[in-house]
Amino acid sequence: MSLKHGILGLLSYHEFSGYELNRIFADSLAFFWPAQISQIYRELTTLEKAGWVQSRTIVQQDHPNKKLFRLTDEGRQELTRWLSVPKADEPLSSKFPIMLKTFFSSDLSFEWNLADLKRLRQKYEDELRRLRAANIEKEFAVQSVEIKPNRALYWQATMLFGQSYYEMCMRWIDSVVAMIENQER
Amino acid sequence: MSLKHGILGLLSYHEFSGYELNRIFADSLAFFWPAQISQIYRELTTLEKAGWVQSRTIVQQDHPNKKLFRLTDEGRQELTRWLSVPKADEPLSSKFPIMLKTFFSSDLSFEWNLADLKRLRQKYEDELRRLRAANIEKEFAVQSVEIKPNRALYWQATMLFGQSYYEMCMRWIDSVVAMIENQER
DNA sequence: ATCTGCATGTAACACGTTACATGATTTT
DNA sequence: AAAATCATGTAACGTGTTACATGCAGAT
């Protein structure tokens, strides 16, 4: 029930095509809301049927034509309604595939699990570096979105979450490695 | 692609009915893999068609009959195959609905957001308490699952993750509250 | 009397993923 | 010459959610 609202949120900043929305998702929202471009296109048609967005076609000569979507008044109302639902009412935790595997990891050897966790730690480290280097404000500026200080504040808050999350995951791996090494003796 | 494997994993411990599997999911795996009972039933029929599990019906007099599922050799192979795929190959981050909302929170007032974050913090605190009080080993013992020390080790690892996650979320809220209060002045 | 627990499921819908199709332009 | 970028989408399948149906036993 939320890719729809992510799209409404972005369209509340500016008019975008499906293709542009996909870029923004990949650049700025992917950490907490990965999205496929095909799904974005589908949701856009659903949103238009619902009357929450409206499209107009821009004819281009050097590139294929594009369809720009803008938020309608009803769409803006729906966005505000969604935002007004307390965060505490959302399901707190989603799915953590890595934990599901960890839960059943006793089937494999200690050595294998230690090596596997090491690789995973490296991947978290890489992702953390990528996140720290990311610059949402710049990316939005490229898309000619106005950077109001309040907006930037909440963008930064989500970036902070991403970094805290990866750091926590790395500390968790260190603890588990210690637990395994203790058990081994 | 993973509820299937969660079920295979549990059936590698012991024979269970759909109803029992649902209990175990709710008691022990819900934090990192919430599951609906209707979906569990559906996956069980899919798994049986695939030849990964096999059922037998237990006739009962005081209660409705029940269908116990056991892992086949092919099922065990599939479980091992899945476990052997490096964790680093899994998608690192899933969806965080709370972050999606946070990202677009500039539409609402500082006061509203502060109050909303406060409520959310309380909810994390409650969940953390619940998790700390949970005792997977006991719950499995009730289901007559053998508690091998290696199993218990990885169960604990996932519990540790849950706790670290909630603690991190609470610290994150504290930081964001401070950010908002700084901006306000 | 009403609710909870035991036990199994179906149906409809919503959301997510993967693969495929098209075709010009621009960069490597 | 090959790959990436711009741009839109469809089809099929897989996964997840919500609502509904059934019915007995035991506890409040």
Short mmCIF file of C-alpha atoms (C1' of nucleotides) in Angstrom, two decimals:
data_model
loop_
_atom_site.label_atom_id
_atom_site.label_comp_id
_atom_site.label_asym_id
_atom_site.label_seq_id
_atom_site.Cartn_x
_atom_site.Cartn_y
_atom_site.Cartn_z
CA MET A 1 0.00 0.00 0.00
CA SER A 2 2.99 2.33 -0.12
CA LEU A 3 4.71 2.50 -3.48
CA LYS A 4 1.61 4.48 -4.47
CA HIS A 5 2.28 6.94 -1.68
CA GLY A 6 5.98 7.17 -2.44
CA ILE A 7 5.02 8.22 -5.96
CA LEU A 8 2.44 10.71 -4.69
CA GLY A 9 5.09 12.13 -2.37
CA LEU A 10 7.59 12.66 -5.18
CA LEU A 11 4.94 14.17 -7.44
CA SER A 12 4.13 16.61 -4.64
CA TYR A 13 7.63 18.03 -5.24
CA HIS A 14 7.43 18.30 -9.00
CA GLU A 15 5.98 16.85 -12.22
CA PHE A 16 7.77 13.66 -13.32
CA SER A 17 7.63 10.89 -15.90
CA GLY A 18 7.70 7.23 -14.93
CA TYR A 19 11.26 7.03 -16.16
CA GLU A 20 12.34 9.95 -13.98
CA LEU A 21 10.51 8.57 -10.96
CA ASN A 22 12.44 5.35 -11.39
CA ARG A 23 15.74 7.26 -11.33
CA ILE A 24 14.75 9.04 -8.16
CA PHE A 25 13.68 5.81 -6.48
CA ALA A 26 16.96 4.18 -7.39
CA ASP A 27 19.05 7.16 -6.30
CA SER A 28 17.27 8.28 -3.15
CA LEU A 29 14.63 5.86 -1.87
CA ALA A 30 16.08 2.49 -2.83
CA PHE A 31 17.51 1.84 0.63
CA PHE A 32 14.12 1.84 2.31
CA TRP A 33 11.85 1.29 -0.70
CA PRO A 34 13.27 -0.60 -3.67
CA ALA A 35 11.04 -0.41 -6.76
CA GLN A 36 10.94 -1.97 -10.21
CA ILE A 37 10.33 0.35 -13.13
CA SER A 38 7.59 -1.90 -14.49
CA GLN A 39 5.78 -1.59 -11.18
CA ILE A 40 6.10 2.18 -11.23
CA TYR A 41 4.48 2.32 -14.65
CA ARG A 42 1.67 0.07 -13.50
CA GLU A 43 1.04 2.07 -10.33
CA LEU A 44 0.98 5.29 -12.36
CA THR A 45 -1.89 3.99 -14.48
CA THR A 46 -3.69 2.86 -11.31
CA LEU A 47 -3.13 6.27 -9.71
CA GLU A 48 -4.48 8.00 -12.80
CA LYS A 49 -7.59 5.80 -12.80
CA ALA A 50 -8.09 6.71 -9.15
CA GLY A 51 -7.86 10.38 -10.08
CA TRP A 52 -4.86 11.05 -7.85
CA VAL A 53 -2.53 12.00 -10.70
CA GLN A 54 -3.01 13.36 -14.19
CA SER A 55 -0.72 12.93 -17.18
CA ARG A 56 0.14 14.98 -20.21
CA THR A 57 2.31 13.88 -23.11
CA ILE A 58 5.39 15.85 -24.09
CA VAL A 59 6.32 15.38 -27.73
CA GLN A 60 10.07 15.19 -28.28
CA GLN A 61 12.08 14.88 -31.47
CA ASP A 62 15.45 13.39 -30.48
CA HIS A 63 14.03 11.15 -27.76
CA PRO A 64 10.82 9.14 -27.41
CA ASN A 65 7.84 11.15 -26.22
CA LYS A 66 7.34 11.28 -22.50
CA LYS A 67 4.35 11.36 -20.19
CA LEU A 68 4.59 13.77 -17.29
CA PHE A 69 2.42 13.12 -14.25
CA ARG A 70 1.22 15.77 -11.85
CA LEU A 71 -0.58 15.45 -8.53
CA THR A 72 -4.28 16.34 -8.49
CA ASP A 73 -6.02 17.93 -5.51
CA GLU A 74 -7.46 14.52 -4.61
CA GLY A 75 -3.96 13.07 -4.82
CA ARG A 76 -2.62 15.70 -2.47
CA GLN A 77 -5.44 14.96 -0.05
CA GLU A 78 -4.62 11.26 -0.16
CA LEU A 79 -0.94 11.99 0.48
CA THR A 80 -1.80 14.08 3.53
CA ARG A 81 -4.23 11.45 4.77
CA TRP A 82 -1.54 8.78 4.51
CA LEU A 83 1.07 10.97 6.21
CA SER A 84 -1.37 11.67 9.04
CA VAL A 85 -1.65 8.01 9.94
CA PRO A 86 0.72 7.65 12.92
CA LYS A 87 3.99 5.88 12.17
CA ALA A 88 3.35 3.74 15.24
CA ASP A 89 0.40 2.20 13.35
CA GLU A 90 2.63 0.87 10.59
CA PRO A 91 3.89 -2.69 10.94
CA LEU A 92 7.12 -2.18 12.87
CA SER A 93 9.33 -4.73 11.25
CA SER A 94 9.30 -6.01 7.72
CA LYS A 95 11.16 -9.03 6.45
CA PHE A 96 14.82 -9.67 7.07
CA PRO A 97 15.84 -12.52 4.75
CA ILE A 98 19.28 -12.63 6.31
CA MET A 99 17.81 -13.35 9.73
CA LEU A 100 15.67 -16.16 8.32
CA LYS A 101 18.82 -17.80 7.02
CA THR A 102 20.72 -17.16 10.20
CA PHE A 103 17.95 -18.82 12.19
CA PHE A 104 18.51 -22.10 10.34
CA SER A 105 22.27 -21.83 9.95
CA SER A 106 23.09 -24.65 12.36
CA ASP A 107 22.84 -27.02 9.38
CA LEU A 108 26.10 -25.64 8.02
CA SER A 109 29.54 -25.76 9.58
CA PHE A 110 31.02 -23.08 11.82
CA GLU A 111 33.74 -22.44 9.24
CA TRP A 112 31.24 -21.88 6.47
CA ASN A 113 29.14 -19.56 8.59
CA LEU A 114 32.17 -17.55 9.71
CA ALA A 115 33.29 -17.06 6.12
CA ASP A 116 29.75 -16.20 5.06
CA LEU A 117 29.37 -13.59 7.80
CA LYS A 118 32.73 -12.09 6.85
CA ARG A 119 31.58 -11.60 3.27
CA LEU A 120 28.32 -10.11 4.48
CA ARG A 121 30.17 -7.67 6.72
CA GLN A 122 32.20 -6.50 3.77
CA LYS A 123 29.03 -5.90 1.81
CA TYR A 124 27.52 -3.82 4.60
CA GLU A 125 30.73 -1.81 4.75
CA ASP A 126 30.53 -1.12 1.01
CA GLU A 127 26.89 -0.11 1.24
CA LEU A 128 27.63 2.16 4.18
CA ARG A 129 30.33 3.90 2.18
CA ARG A 130 27.93 4.29 -0.75
CA LEU A 131 25.25 5.76 1.50
CA ARG A 132 27.64 8.22 3.12
CA ALA A 133 28.76 9.36 -0.32
CA ALA A 134 25.18 9.79 -1.55
CA ASN A 135 23.87 13.31 -1.77
CA ILE A 136 20.10 13.48 -2.01
CA GLU A 137 20.00 17.26 -2.17
CA LYS A 138 22.24 17.28 -5.20
CA GLU A 139 20.21 14.59 -6.92
CA PHE A 140 17.01 16.47 -6.33
CA ALA A 141 18.60 19.70 -7.50
CA VAL A 142 19.40 17.95 -10.79
CA GLN A 143 15.72 17.06 -11.09
CA SER A 144 14.97 20.74 -10.38
CA VAL A 145 13.21 20.04 -7.10
CA GLU A 146 13.17 22.94 -4.71
CA ILE A 147 15.26 22.19 -1.62
CA LYS A 148 13.32 23.65 1.26
CA PRO A 149 15.21 23.32 4.57
CA ASN A 150 12.38 21.27 6.13
CA ARG A 151 12.48 18.81 3.29
CA ALA A 152 16.25 18.44 3.56
CA LEU A 153 15.88 17.82 7.29
CA TYR A 154 13.71 14.74 6.80
CA TRP A 155 15.78 13.50 3.87
CA GLN A 156 18.80 13.64 6.17
CA ALA A 157 16.89 11.80 8.85
CA THR A 158 16.34 8.83 6.54
CA MET A 159 20.00 8.87 5.47
CA LEU A 160 20.98 8.79 9.12
CA PHE A 161 18.74 5.77 9.58
CA GLY A 162 20.42 3.95 6.72
CA GLN A 163 23.85 4.58 8.15
CA SER A 164 22.82 3.61 11.68
CA TYR A 165 21.25 0.46 10.30
CA TYR A 166 24.36 -0.68 8.45
CA GLU A 167 26.60 0.17 11.40
CA MET A 168 24.32 -1.85 13.67
CA CYS A 169 24.43 -4.79 11.26
CA MET A 170 28.22 -4.75 11.27
CA ARG A 171 28.36 -4.70 15.08
CA TRP A 172 25.85 -7.56 15.08
CA ILE A 173 28.09 -9.64 12.83
CA ASP A 174 31.04 -9.01 15.14
CA SER A 175 29.00 -10.28 18.10
CA VAL A 176 27.82 -13.37 16.27
CA VAL A 177 31.35 -14.17 15.14
CA ALA A 178 32.44 -13.96 18.79
CA MET A 179 29.53 -16.18 19.83
CA ILE A 180 30.50 -18.82 17.27
CA GLU A 181 34.16 -18.71 18.24
CA ASN A 182 33.22 -19.12 21.88
CA GLN A 183 31.01 -22.12 21.11
CA GLU A 184 33.73 -23.70 19.00
CA ARG A 185 36.19 -24.15 21.86
CA MET B 1 10.91 -16.93 -2.23
CA SER B 2 11.46 -17.46 1.47
CA LEU B 3 8.35 -18.36 3.42
CA LYS B 4 8.75 -21.70 1.65
CA HIS B 5 12.23 -22.04 3.09
CA GLY B 6 11.19 -20.94 6.54
CA ILE B 7 8.67 -23.77 6.52
CA LEU B 8 11.24 -26.26 5.22
CA GLY B 9 13.59 -25.13 7.99
CA LEU B 10 11.02 -25.70 10.72
CA LEU B 11 10.05 -29.08 9.28
CA SER B 12 13.72 -30.04 9.38
CA TYR B 13 13.39 -29.86 13.18
CA HIS B 14 10.20 -31.87 13.49
CA GLU B 15 6.88 -32.87 11.87
CA PHE B 16 4.27 -30.10 12.13
CA SER B 17 0.77 -29.21 11.02
CA GLY B 18 -0.04 -25.90 9.34
CA TYR B 19 -1.68 -24.75 12.52
CA GLU B 20 1.42 -25.53 14.58
CA LEU B 21 3.71 -23.89 12.04
CA ASN B 22 1.62 -20.75 12.34
CA ARG B 23 2.09 -20.73 16.13
CA ILE B 24 5.83 -21.09 15.72
CA PHE B 25 6.01 -18.31 13.15
CA ALA B 26 4.04 -16.01 15.43
CA ASP B 27 6.09 -16.89 18.52
CA SER B 28 9.60 -17.10 17.12
CA LEU B 29 9.99 -15.82 13.57
CA ALA B 30 7.44 -13.03 13.43
CA PHE B 31 10.02 -10.32 14.06
CA PHE B 32 11.94 -11.04 10.88
CA TRP B 33 9.34 -12.99 8.91
CA PRO B 34 5.68 -12.26 9.65
CA ALA B 35 3.32 -14.81 8.04
CA GLN B 36 -0.42 -15.22 7.61
CA ILE B 37 -1.89 -18.63 8.38
CA SER B 38 -3.74 -18.70 5.06
CA GLN B 39 -0.45 -18.25 3.27
CA ILE B 40 1.17 -21.02 5.27
CA TYR B 41 -1.59 -23.42 4.21
CA ARG B 42 -1.20 -22.39 0.61
CA GLU B 43 2.58 -22.80 0.65
CA LEU B 44 2.23 -26.21 2.24
CA THR B 45 0.15 -27.45 -0.68
CA THR B 46 2.68 -25.92 -3.11
CA LEU B 47 5.54 -27.57 -1.24
CA GLU B 48 3.77 -30.92 -1.35
CA LYS B 49 3.17 -30.60 -5.10
CA ALA B 50 6.89 -29.85 -5.49
CA GLY B 51 7.68 -33.03 -3.54
CA TRP B 52 9.57 -31.19 -0.80
CA VAL B 53 7.17 -32.18 1.99
CA GLN B 54 4.75 -35.05 2.52
CA SER B 55 1.63 -35.07 4.65
CA ARG B 56 -0.23 -37.66 6.63
CA THR B 57 -3.57 -37.18 8.35
CA ILE B 58 -3.94 -37.79 12.05
CA VAL B 59 -7.49 -38.68 13.02
CA GLN B 60 -8.55 -37.12 16.30
CA GLN B 61 -11.78 -37.49 18.25
CA ASP B 62 -12.04 -34.38 20.46
CA HIS B 63 -10.47 -32.02 17.94
CA PRO B 64 -10.62 -31.75 14.16
CA ASN B 65 -8.27 -34.08 12.31
CA LYS B 66 -4.85 -32.66 11.58
CA LYS B 67 -2.38 -32.99 8.72
CA LEU B 68 1.22 -33.42 9.75
CA PHE B 69 3.90 -32.49 7.24
CA ARG B 70 7.36 -33.99 7.13
CA LEU B 71 10.38 -33.01 5.06
CA THR B 72 11.29 -35.32 2.16
CA ASP B 73 14.85 -35.94 1.03
CA GLU B 74 14.31 -33.55 -1.87
CA GLY B 75 13.02 -30.97 0.61
CA ARG B 76 16.11 -31.33 2.75
CA GLN B 77 18.27 -30.90 -0.32
CA GLU B 78 16.42 -27.73 -1.24
CA LEU B 79 16.83 -26.39 2.28
CA THR B 80 20.57 -26.99 2.17
CA ARG B 81 20.81 -25.48 -1.30
CA TRP B 82 19.04 -22.34 -0.08
CA LEU B 83 21.19 -22.10 3.05
CA SER B 84 24.31 -22.44 0.93
CA VAL B 85 23.52 -19.31 -1.07
CA PRO B 86 25.69 -16.65 0.59
CA LYS B 87 23.81 -14.17 2.75
CA ALA B 88 25.67 -11.42 0.93
CA ASP B 89 23.69 -12.39 -2.20
CA GLU B 90 20.36 -11.64 -0.54
CA PRO B 91 18.92 -8.16 -1.08
CA LEU B 92 20.45 -6.23 1.82
CA SER B 93 17.59 -4.02 2.76
CA SER B 94 13.90 -4.63 2.48
CA LYS B 95 11.18 -2.06 2.93
CA PHE B 96 10.98 0.34 5.83
CA PRO B 97 7.52 1.94 5.66
CA ILE B 98 8.41 4.25 8.51
CA MET B 99 11.30 5.72 6.54
CA LEU B 100 9.09 6.31 3.52
CA LYS B 101 6.78 8.38 5.67
CA THR B 102 9.65 10.16 7.35
CA PHE B 103 11.04 11.12 3.96
CA PHE B 104 7.88 13.06 3.14
CA SER B 105 7.17 14.36 6.63
CA SER B 106 7.93 17.99 5.85
CA ASP B 107 4.28 18.38 4.84
CA LEU B 108 3.26 18.14 8.48
CA SER B 109 4.15 20.48 11.34
CA PHE B 110 7.14 20.07 13.64
CA GLU B 111 4.78 19.63 16.58
CA TRP B 112 2.89 16.82 14.90
CA ASN B 113 6.08 15.05 13.89
CA LEU B 114 7.56 15.34 17.37
CA ALA B 115 4.46 13.86 18.94
CA ASP B 116 4.35 11.13 16.30
CA LEU B 117 7.99 10.18 16.87
CA LYS B 118 7.38 10.08 20.62
CA ARG B 119 4.57 7.57 20.18
CA LEU B 120 6.73 5.52 17.84
CA ARG B 121 9.57 5.47 20.36
CA GLN B 122 7.20 4.13 22.97
CA LYS B 123 6.13 1.36 20.63
CA TYR B 124 9.73 0.34 19.97
CA GLU B 125 10.35 0.29 23.70
CA ASP B 126 7.37 -2.02 24.21
CA GLU B 127 8.49 -4.33 21.41
CA LEU B 128 12.00 -4.42 22.80
CA ARG B 129 10.65 -5.46 26.19
CA ARG B 130 8.55 -8.17 24.52
CA LEU B 131 11.54 -9.48 22.60
CA ARG B 132 13.75 -9.57 25.67
CA ALA B 133 11.08 -11.52 27.53
CA ALA B 134 10.65 -14.01 24.66
CA ASN B 135 12.18 -17.41 25.12
CA ILE B 136 12.53 -19.35 21.90
CA GLU B 137 14.10 -22.37 23.52
CA LYS B 138 11.13 -22.79 25.81
CA GLU B 139 8.68 -22.39 22.96
CA PHE B 140 10.46 -25.00 20.91
CA ALA B 141 10.68 -27.32 23.90
CA VAL B 142 6.88 -27.12 24.15
CA GLN B 143 6.69 -28.20 20.49
CA SER B 144 9.06 -31.04 21.45
CA VAL B 145 11.87 -29.79 19.24
CA GLU B 146 15.29 -30.96 20.27
CA ILE B 147 17.41 -28.05 21.50
CA LYS B 148 20.87 -28.72 20.15
CA PRO B 149 23.39 -26.12 21.35
CA ASN B 150 24.23 -25.08 17.77
CA ARG B 151 20.60 -24.43 17.01
CA ALA B 152 20.19 -22.36 20.15
CA LEU B 153 23.25 -20.34 19.19
CA TYR B 154 21.73 -19.14 15.91
CA TRP B 155 18.32 -18.58 17.48
CA GLN B 156 20.03 -16.31 20.00
CA ALA B 157 21.85 -14.52 17.21
CA THR B 158 18.53 -13.53 15.60
CA MET B 159 17.14 -12.41 18.96
CA LEU B 160 20.21 -10.26 19.44
CA PHE B 161 19.57 -8.71 16.04
CA GLY B 162 16.00 -7.87 17.00
CA GLN B 163 17.11 -6.18 20.17
CA SER B 164 19.93 -4.28 18.48
CA TYR B 165 17.51 -3.16 15.80
CA TYR B 166 14.96 -1.74 18.21
CA GLU B 167 17.66 -0.06 20.29
CA MET B 168 19.07 1.51 17.14
CA CYS B 169 15.61 2.75 16.15
CA MET B 170 15.16 4.40 19.51
CA ARG B 171 18.51 6.15 19.30
CA TRP B 172 17.58 7.25 15.77
CA ILE B 173 14.37 8.83 17.03
CA ASP B 174 16.32 10.70 19.71
CA SER B 175 18.64 12.11 17.05
CA VAL B 176 15.80 13.15 14.78
CA VAL B 177 13.99 14.83 17.65
CA ALA B 178 17.16 16.79 18.35
CA MET B 179 17.49 17.70 14.67
CA ILE B 180 13.93 19.00 14.57
CA GLU B 181 14.36 20.99 17.77
CA ASN B 182 17.52 22.55 16.38
CA GLN B 183 15.80 23.53 13.15
CA GLU B 184 12.87 24.99 15.05
CA ARG B 185 14.92 27.71 16.76
"C1'" DA C 1 -24.30 -17.29 26.42
"C1'" DT C 2 -19.98 -15.82 24.44
"C1'" DC C 3 -15.21 -16.20 23.59
"C1'" DT C 4 -10.92 -18.70 22.84
"C1'" DG C 5 -8.56 -22.70 21.05
"C1'" DC C 6 -8.16 -26.37 17.77
"C1'" DA C 7 -7.97 -27.27 12.81
"C1'" DT C 8 -8.45 -26.70 7.69
"C1'" DG C 9 -9.01 -24.26 4.00
"C1'" DT C 10 -10.95 -21.02 -0.42
"C1'" DA C 11 -11.53 -16.66 -3.02
"C1'" DA C 12 -10.48 -12.29 -4.30
"C1'" DC C 13 -7.54 -8.87 -4.44
"C1'" DA C 14 -3.11 -6.23 -3.86
"C1'" DC C 15 1.60 -5.87 -4.48
"C1'" DG C 16 6.21 -7.36 -6.30
"C1'" DT C 17 9.46 -9.63 -9.72
"C1'" DT C 18 11.24 -11.22 -14.15
"C1'" DA C 19 11.29 -11.46 -18.81
"C1'" DC C 20 10.22 -9.57 -23.03
"C1'" DA C 21 9.35 -5.96 -26.91
"C1'" DT C 22 10.55 -1.66 -29.41
"C1'" DG C 23 13.69 1.79 -31.34
"C1'" DA C 24 16.44 6.03 -31.88
"C1'" DT C 25 20.57 8.42 -29.96
"C1'" DT C 26 24.77 8.87 -27.56
"C1'" DT C 27 28.83 7.29 -25.32
"C1'" DT C 28 32.72 3.89 -24.78
"C1'" DA D 1 30.92 -2.49 -32.91
"C1'" DA D 2 28.84 -2.74 -28.54
"C1'" DA D 3 26.75 -0.87 -24.62
"C1'" DA D 4 24.23 2.57 -22.17
"C1'" DT D 5 20.59 6.22 -22.06
"C1'" DC D 6 16.06 7.77 -23.09
"C1'" DA D 7 11.23 6.22 -22.91
"C1'" DT D 8 7.03 3.28 -22.55
"C1'" DG D 9 4.89 -0.56 -21.57
"C1'" DT D 10 2.70 -5.89 -21.41
"C1'" DA D 11 2.41 -10.71 -19.71
"C1'" DA D 12 3.09 -14.15 -16.64
"C1'" DC D 13 4.09 -15.50 -12.49
"C1'" DG D 14 5.04 -15.27 -7.43
"C1'" DT D 15 4.09 -13.59 -2.94
"C1'" DG D 16 1.26 -11.31 0.68
"C1'" DT D 17 -3.25 -9.68 2.72
"C1'" DT D 18 -8.13 -9.75 3.98
"C1'" DA D 19 -12.35 -11.71 4.35
"C1'" DC D 20 -15.05 -15.59 4.70
"C1'" DA D 21 -16.70 -20.55 5.88
"C1'" DT D 22 -17.07 -24.54 9.07
"C1'" DG D 23 -17.63 -26.82 13.53
"C1'" DC D 24 -16.69 -28.98 18.00
"C1'" DA D 25 -14.64 -28.48 22.84
"C1'" DG D 26 -13.65 -26.09 26.76
"C1'" DA D 27 -13.24 -22.01 29.58
"C1'" DT D 28 -15.26 -17.39 31.40
#
